[in-house]
Each structure stands twice: as C-alpha cells, then as structure tokens.
Coordinates of C-alpha atoms in Angstrom, one line a residue:
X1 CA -133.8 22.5 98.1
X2 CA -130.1 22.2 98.7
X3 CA -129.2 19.4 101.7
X4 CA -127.0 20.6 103.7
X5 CA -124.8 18.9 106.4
X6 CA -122.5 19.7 109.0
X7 CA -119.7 18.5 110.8
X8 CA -118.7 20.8 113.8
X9 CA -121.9 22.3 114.2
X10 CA -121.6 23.0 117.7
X11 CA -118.6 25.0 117.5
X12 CA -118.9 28.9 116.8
X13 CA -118.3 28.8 113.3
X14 CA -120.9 25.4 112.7
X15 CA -123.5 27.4 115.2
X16 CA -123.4 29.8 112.9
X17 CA -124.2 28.2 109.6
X18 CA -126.9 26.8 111.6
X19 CA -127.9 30.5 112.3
X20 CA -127.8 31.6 108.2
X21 CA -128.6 28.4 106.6
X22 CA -132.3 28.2 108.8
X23 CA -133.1 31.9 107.1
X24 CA -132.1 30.2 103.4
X25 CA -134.9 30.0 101.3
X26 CA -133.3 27.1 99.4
X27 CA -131.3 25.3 101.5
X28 CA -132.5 22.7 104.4
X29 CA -130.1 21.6 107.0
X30 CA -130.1 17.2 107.4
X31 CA -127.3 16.8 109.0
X32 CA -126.4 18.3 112.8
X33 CA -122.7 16.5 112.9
X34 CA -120.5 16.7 116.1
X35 CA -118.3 14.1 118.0
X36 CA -119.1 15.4 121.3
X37 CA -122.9 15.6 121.4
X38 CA -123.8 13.0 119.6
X39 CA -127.7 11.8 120.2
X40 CA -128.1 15.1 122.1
X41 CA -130.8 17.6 121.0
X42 CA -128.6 20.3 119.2
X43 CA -130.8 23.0 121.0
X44 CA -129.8 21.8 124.2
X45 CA -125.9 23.0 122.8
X46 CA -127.8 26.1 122.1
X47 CA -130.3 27.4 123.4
X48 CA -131.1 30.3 120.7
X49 CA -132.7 27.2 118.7
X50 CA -134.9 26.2 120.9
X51 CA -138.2 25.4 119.5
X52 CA -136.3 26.1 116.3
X53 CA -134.3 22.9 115.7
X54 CA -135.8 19.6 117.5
X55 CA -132.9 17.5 115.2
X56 CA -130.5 15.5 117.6
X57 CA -126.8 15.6 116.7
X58 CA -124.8 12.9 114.6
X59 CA -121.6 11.8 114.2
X60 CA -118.8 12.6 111.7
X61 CA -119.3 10.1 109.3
X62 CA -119.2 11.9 106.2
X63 CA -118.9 8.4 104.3
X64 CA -122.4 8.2 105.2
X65 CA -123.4 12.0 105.2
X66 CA -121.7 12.2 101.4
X67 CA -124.5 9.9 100.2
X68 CA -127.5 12.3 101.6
X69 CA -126.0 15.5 101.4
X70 CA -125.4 17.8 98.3
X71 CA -122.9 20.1 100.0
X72 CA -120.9 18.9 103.3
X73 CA -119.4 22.2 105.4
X74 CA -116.4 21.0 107.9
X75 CA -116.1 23.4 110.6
X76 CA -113.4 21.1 112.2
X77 CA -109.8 21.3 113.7
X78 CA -106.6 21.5 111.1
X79 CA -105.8 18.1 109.7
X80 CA -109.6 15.9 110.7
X81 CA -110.8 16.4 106.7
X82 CA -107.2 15.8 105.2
X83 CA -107.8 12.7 107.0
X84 CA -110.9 11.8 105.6
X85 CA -111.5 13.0 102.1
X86 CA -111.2 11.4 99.4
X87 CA -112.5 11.1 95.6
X88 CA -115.7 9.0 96.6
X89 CA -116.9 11.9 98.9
X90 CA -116.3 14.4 96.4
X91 CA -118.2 12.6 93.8
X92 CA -120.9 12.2 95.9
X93 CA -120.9 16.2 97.1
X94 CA -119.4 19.6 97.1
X95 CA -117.4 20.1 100.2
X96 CA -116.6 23.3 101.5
X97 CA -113.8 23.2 104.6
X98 CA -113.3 26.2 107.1
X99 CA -110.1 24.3 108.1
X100 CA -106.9 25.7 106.7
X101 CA -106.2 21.5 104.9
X102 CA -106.4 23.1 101.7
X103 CA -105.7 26.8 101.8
X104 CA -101.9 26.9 101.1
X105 CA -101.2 25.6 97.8
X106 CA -97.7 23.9 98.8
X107 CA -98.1 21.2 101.6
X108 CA -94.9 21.8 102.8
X109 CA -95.0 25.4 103.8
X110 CA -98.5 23.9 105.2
X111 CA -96.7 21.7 107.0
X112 CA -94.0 23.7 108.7
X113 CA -97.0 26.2 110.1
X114 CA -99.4 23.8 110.9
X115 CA -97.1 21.0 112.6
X116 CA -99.1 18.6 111.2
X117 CA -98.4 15.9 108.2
X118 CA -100.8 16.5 105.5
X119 CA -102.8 13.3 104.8
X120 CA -104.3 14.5 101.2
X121 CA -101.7 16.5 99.4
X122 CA -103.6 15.5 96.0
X123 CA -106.5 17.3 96.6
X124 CA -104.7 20.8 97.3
X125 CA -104.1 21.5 93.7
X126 CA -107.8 21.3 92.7
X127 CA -109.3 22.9 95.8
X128 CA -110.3 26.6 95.1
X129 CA -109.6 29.5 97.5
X130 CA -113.3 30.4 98.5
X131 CA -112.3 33.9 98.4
X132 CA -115.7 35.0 96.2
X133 CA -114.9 38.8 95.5
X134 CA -111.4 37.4 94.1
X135 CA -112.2 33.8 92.7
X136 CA -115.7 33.4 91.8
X137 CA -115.5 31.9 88.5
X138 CA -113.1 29.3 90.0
X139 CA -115.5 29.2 92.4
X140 CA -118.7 28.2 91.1
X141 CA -116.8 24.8 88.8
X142 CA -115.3 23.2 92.0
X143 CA -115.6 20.1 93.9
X144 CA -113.5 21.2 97.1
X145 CA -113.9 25.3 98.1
X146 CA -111.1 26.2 100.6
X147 CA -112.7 28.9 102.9
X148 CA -110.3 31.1 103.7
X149 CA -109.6 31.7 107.2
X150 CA -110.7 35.3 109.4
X151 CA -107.9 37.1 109.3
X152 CA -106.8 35.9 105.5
X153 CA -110.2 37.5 104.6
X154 CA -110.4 41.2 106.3
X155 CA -106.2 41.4 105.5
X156 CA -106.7 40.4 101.9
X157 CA -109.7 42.3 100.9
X158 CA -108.3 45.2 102.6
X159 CA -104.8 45.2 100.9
X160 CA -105.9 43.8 97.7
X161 CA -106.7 46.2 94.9
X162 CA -103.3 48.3 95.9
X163 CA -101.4 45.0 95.5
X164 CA -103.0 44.1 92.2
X165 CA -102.8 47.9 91.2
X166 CA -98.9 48.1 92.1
X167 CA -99.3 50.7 93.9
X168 CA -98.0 50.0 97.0
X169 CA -94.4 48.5 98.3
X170 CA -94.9 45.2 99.0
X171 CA -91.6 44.4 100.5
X172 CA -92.8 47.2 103.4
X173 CA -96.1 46.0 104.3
X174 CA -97.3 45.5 107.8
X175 CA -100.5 44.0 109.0
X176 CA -102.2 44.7 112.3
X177 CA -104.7 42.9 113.5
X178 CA -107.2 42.8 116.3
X179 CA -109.9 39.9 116.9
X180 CA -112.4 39.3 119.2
X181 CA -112.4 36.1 121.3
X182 CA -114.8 33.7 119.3
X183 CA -111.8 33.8 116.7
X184 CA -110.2 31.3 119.3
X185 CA -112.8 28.6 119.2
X186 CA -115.6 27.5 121.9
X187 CA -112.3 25.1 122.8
X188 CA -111.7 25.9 127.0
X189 CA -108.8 27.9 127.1
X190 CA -106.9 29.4 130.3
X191 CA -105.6 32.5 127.9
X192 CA -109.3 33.0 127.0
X193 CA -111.1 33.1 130.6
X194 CA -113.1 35.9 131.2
X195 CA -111.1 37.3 133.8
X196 CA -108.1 36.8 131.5
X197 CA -109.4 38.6 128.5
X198 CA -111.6 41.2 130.0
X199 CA -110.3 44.8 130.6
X200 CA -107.0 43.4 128.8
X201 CA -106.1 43.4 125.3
X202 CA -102.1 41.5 124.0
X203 CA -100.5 40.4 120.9
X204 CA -99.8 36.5 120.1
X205 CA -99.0 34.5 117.3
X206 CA -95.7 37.2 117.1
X207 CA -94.1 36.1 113.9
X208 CA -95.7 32.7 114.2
X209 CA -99.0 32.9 113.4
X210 CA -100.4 30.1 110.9
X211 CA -102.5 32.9 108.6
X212 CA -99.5 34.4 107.6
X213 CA -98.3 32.3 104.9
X214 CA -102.0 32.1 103.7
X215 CA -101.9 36.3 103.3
X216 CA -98.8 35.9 101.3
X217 CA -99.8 33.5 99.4
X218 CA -103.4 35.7 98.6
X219 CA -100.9 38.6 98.2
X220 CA -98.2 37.1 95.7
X221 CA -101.1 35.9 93.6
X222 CA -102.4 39.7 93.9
X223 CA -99.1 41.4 93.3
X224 CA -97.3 38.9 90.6
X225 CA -94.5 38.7 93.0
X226 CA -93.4 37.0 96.5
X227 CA -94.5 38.3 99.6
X228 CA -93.1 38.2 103.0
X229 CA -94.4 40.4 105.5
X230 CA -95.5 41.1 109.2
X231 CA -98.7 40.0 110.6
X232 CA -99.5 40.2 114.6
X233 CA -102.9 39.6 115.7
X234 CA -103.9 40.7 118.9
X235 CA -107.3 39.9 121.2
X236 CA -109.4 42.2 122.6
X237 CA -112.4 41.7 125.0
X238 CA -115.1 41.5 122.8
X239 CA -117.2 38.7 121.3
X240 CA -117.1 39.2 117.8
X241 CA -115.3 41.2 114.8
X242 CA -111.9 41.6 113.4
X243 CA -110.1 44.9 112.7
X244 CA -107.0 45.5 110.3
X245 CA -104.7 48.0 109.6
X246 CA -102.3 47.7 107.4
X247 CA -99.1 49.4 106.5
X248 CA -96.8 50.2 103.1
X249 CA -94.7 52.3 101.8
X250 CA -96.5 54.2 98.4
X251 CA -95.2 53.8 94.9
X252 CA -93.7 57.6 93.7
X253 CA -96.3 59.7 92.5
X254 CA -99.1 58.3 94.1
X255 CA -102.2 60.6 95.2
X256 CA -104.8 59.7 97.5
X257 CA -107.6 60.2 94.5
X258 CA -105.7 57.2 93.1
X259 CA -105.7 55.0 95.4
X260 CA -109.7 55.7 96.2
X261 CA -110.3 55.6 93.1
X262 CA -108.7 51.6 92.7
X263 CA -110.9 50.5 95.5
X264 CA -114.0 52.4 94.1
X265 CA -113.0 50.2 90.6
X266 CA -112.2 46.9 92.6
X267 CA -115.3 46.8 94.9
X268 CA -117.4 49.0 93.1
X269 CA -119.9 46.2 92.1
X270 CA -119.5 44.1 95.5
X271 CA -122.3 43.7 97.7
X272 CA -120.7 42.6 100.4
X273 CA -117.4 44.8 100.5
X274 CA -118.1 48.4 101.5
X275 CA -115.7 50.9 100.6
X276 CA -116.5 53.7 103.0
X277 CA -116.4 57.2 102.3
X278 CA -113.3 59.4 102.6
X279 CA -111.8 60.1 105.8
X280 CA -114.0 57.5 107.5
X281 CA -112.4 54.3 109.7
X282 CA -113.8 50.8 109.8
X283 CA -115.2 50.1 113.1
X284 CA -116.2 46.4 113.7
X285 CA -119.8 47.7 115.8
X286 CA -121.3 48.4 112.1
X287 CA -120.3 44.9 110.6
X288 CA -121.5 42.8 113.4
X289 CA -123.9 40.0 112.9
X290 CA -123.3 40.6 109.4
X291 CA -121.3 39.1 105.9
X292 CA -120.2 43.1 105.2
X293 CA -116.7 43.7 105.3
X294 CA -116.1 48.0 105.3
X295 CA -112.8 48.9 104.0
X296 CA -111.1 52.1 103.1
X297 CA -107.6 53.8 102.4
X298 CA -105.6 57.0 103.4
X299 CA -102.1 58.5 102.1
X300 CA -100.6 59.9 104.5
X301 CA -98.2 62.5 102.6
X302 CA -95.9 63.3 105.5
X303 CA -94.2 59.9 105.5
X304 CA -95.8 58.4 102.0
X305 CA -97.1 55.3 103.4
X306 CA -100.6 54.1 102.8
X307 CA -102.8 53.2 105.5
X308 CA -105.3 50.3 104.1
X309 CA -108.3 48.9 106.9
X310 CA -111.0 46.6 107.0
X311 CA -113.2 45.2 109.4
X312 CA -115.9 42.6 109.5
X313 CA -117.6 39.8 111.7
X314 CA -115.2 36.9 112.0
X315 CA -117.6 34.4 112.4
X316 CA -119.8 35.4 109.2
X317 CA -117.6 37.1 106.5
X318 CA -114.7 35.6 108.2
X319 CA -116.4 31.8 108.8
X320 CA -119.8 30.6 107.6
X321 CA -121.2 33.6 106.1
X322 CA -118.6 33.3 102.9
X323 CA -118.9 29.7 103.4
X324 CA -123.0 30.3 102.4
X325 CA -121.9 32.5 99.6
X326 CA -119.5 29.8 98.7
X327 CA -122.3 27.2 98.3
X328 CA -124.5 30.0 96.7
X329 CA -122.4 30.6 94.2
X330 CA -121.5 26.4 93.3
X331 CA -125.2 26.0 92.9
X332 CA -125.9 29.3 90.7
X333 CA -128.0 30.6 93.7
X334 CA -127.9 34.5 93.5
X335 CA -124.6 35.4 95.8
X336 CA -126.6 37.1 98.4
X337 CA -128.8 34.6 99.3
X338 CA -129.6 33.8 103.2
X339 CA -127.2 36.3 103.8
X340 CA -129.0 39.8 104.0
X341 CA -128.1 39.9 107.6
X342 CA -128.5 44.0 108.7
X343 CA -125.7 44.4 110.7
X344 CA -126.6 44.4 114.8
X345 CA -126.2 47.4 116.7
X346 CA -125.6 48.0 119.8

C-alpha cells in the first residue's frame, strides 16, 4: 500500500483527496495534516466521514511526515511549501503540491503575480507540470509534480491540440471562464457570503489574475511560440465546476472536420478527456463529482474564429483528482485508479 499524507486536509481541495484516496485500492491515508485542527477528530471538520475516519488531525511537520509517508500532497496557500522543502524531504518522498510554488518555470514572472518572494527557486527547474494527458512520461520519473491549478487545467486541455496543431491565431485568443465558489477556498470571504454570491454572477481577477501566466506558459510550450492573451474568470452561484470558452481567430483554410478531427487524434485514447460529439456544449452538471473533463470545438464560418470549451469539477480534475492520477502514475499504478468516480447528477 502506498502511505499517503496530507497537509491541508481540511480545506476543499485536501477534503477531497480524503474523499478519492479512502475508495483507493492501494493507497492508505497516515497522515490528516492541518494547522488549525490539530488533535481534533478530522470527522468532526467533516461530517461526511463520520464513522469513516476516527484519525485526529496533525500538524504540518512534513520533516516528520517525509520519514512515514511515501507521497506527501500539500493542499496549502502560495509560498508555505517554497518555504519548507528541501532535498531531504524529497529524498525521503514524492511530493505533489496543488500550490502554484512550482508551476511557472521563471520565479520572477512567479514573483510579480504572486507578490510573494520565492523561497526555493532551485527546485522549480526539476518540478514537472502534473498535467498527465500532456506530460506523463515526465511525470511518472519525478521527485516534485506541480499540479496545475483549476482553471490552467479546463483552459489548457481545451485549447491545446489547436495550439500544438497551428491551427489557430494565438496572438487573438481569449479565455472565458466561469467557476463555482469552492474555487475560492473554505477561507471566510465577504465577496463569497451566500447572500453575496447567490442570484449574482461578476468577473474578477480582470487582467490580474495569477493563472494567467501559468496558461501561457502551458500554451507557448503548446504552440512553439510566446503567448499573451486574455483570461477573466467570473463566479457563479454554484458549488462546484468550471466552464471555459475560448476564443481565436482560424488559420486560412481551416474546416471544422479539421479541427474535430485534431481533438479526436489528441484525446482519442484519454480516459479522462471527453471530446463530445458535434454540435454538443460542455455543461459542468455532467462532470460533477467527477475527474472527466468534456471538451469540444466549433468554426464559426461567418467570422472564422474558433470557439474551443471545456468544463470539469474544479475540485477533482481541477484539484485532487489529477493530483491521485499524479501519484498513480509515479508509482506505475494504472492512471485510473481510485478515480472511476460516475459523475453526480442532479
């Protein structure tokens, strides 16, 4: 059995690997880790585990959780594991980090989004981008897996074969994006009251938002060339999912047969990505609870743009479900494992 510990676990994105890693046939969870319940029963955090998990929680010390663990998952704030790793942790375990500390390959542009100094730069060049449809043979050889952030996901997988293909403008693209409100953190937030979010829906994070310079960098690596575009996320009153839709300009010539056909070729063999059929829109409801993300594309030949769109669970596909097919894939455990989850409806 693979032992597995946590540090966050009672945030949204640590409940959940909670959730998947109890239905894992070869994992076992030893280590509950969070600094503000420690010595408290973690069901008494959350009450879906009761009579489930009787563990209390511990700290942070991943010092000491290195030397019991064989894969640490840090579902902490920006900055906490740059502050704390270092070479005899990773000798000890795998770590995989749903911070953005090692995402974005240069610390400075990290720096400049983040407003935070970065406490590790060493470790950035050998972390791997836990991106697992795009990197899994980088993937399954590393130390330290980067898991990329929500929005990074959907946006990337969604654009991604068009970018690699060159079949889009990349200088025109635009990125829409809608989230629920678990994407903000179990943090208490005024913006993020009920009475603040429900029956509402805004934009934020306008031409600021710190997962934009982690889509271009995903993008540039895609497209062989630099890419600077728009991103606005927006919250809507719902719980879970995240919806994209994303603009550009087509390359002459291009057909919608084409540019099915490159996402039929890209995803073709992916379990987890769904390329819909024609003429049918992502809708988060049918990814919910779930590590799917549904994508598809349309030409639309009046004003040769391309509309690309994905949508998928932000706290599975876009948290601690890839991080479990992260750590699937580091200790050859077939991808899928503990991750079979049949999306919830209603």
């Amino acid at each position: 059995m693979i032992k597995a510990g946590i540090i966050g676990a009672t945030g949204y994105a640590g409940q959940e690997l909670v959730r998947l890693l109890l239905q894992h046939r070869e994992a076992e969870i030893v280590w509950y880790g969070s600094r503000s319940y420690v010595e408290q029963t973690f069901s008494s955090v959350f009450g879906n585990v009761f009579q489930i998990v009787e563990d209390v929680c511990k700290s942070d010390d991943l010092q000491e959780l290195s030397r019991e663990a064989d894969v640490i998952f840090t579902a902490t704030p920006q900055g906490y594991l740059a502050g704390v790793l270092d070479e005899d942790i990773l000798n000890n375990c795998r770590v995989i980090d749903l911070s953005a500390d090692y995402r974005i390959k240069d610390v400075s542009v990290y720096e400049e989004w983040y407003k935070i100094k970065h406490k590790s730069p060493e470790l950035i060049k050998e972390a791997v981008y836990g991106l697992c449809e795009i990197n899994r043979e980088q993937i399954k050889k590393a130390r330290l897996i980067a898991n990329p952030g929500c929005y990074p996901t959907c946006s990337t997988l969604a654009v991604y074969p068009l970018a690699k293909a060159g079949l889009i403008d990349m200088d025109t693209l635009i990125i829409d994006a809608k989230s629920g409100t678990s994407g903000a953190g179990r943090g208490a937030k005024v913006a993020n009251l009920y009475c603040e979010v429900n029956e509402n829906i805004k934009a934020y994070g306008v031409t600021t938002h710190r997962h934009t310079p982690e889509i271009e960098e995903q993008l540039s690596y895609a497209s062989g060339k630099k890419v600077t575009l728009n991103f606005t996320p927006h919250l809507i009153p719902m719980n879970r999912g995240i919806l994209i839709t994303a603009y550009a300009k087509a390359k002459p010539g291009v057909t919608g047969e084409e540019l099915r056909r490159v996402y039929q070729e890209a995803y073709g063999e992916e379990y987890f990505v769904r390329v819909l059929e024609e003429g049918v829109c992502p809708e988060t409801k049918w990814v919910e609870g779930s590590n799917f993300v549904d994508v598809n594309v349309m030409l639309d030949e009046r004003t040769g743009r391309v509309i690309m769109m994905g949508a998928m669970d932000n706290i599975t596909k876009g948290a601690a479900g890839q991080a479990v097919q992260n750590m699937n894939l580091l200790f050859g455990i077939e991808e899928a494992e503990g991750l079979r989850l049949v999306p919830m409806v209603p």
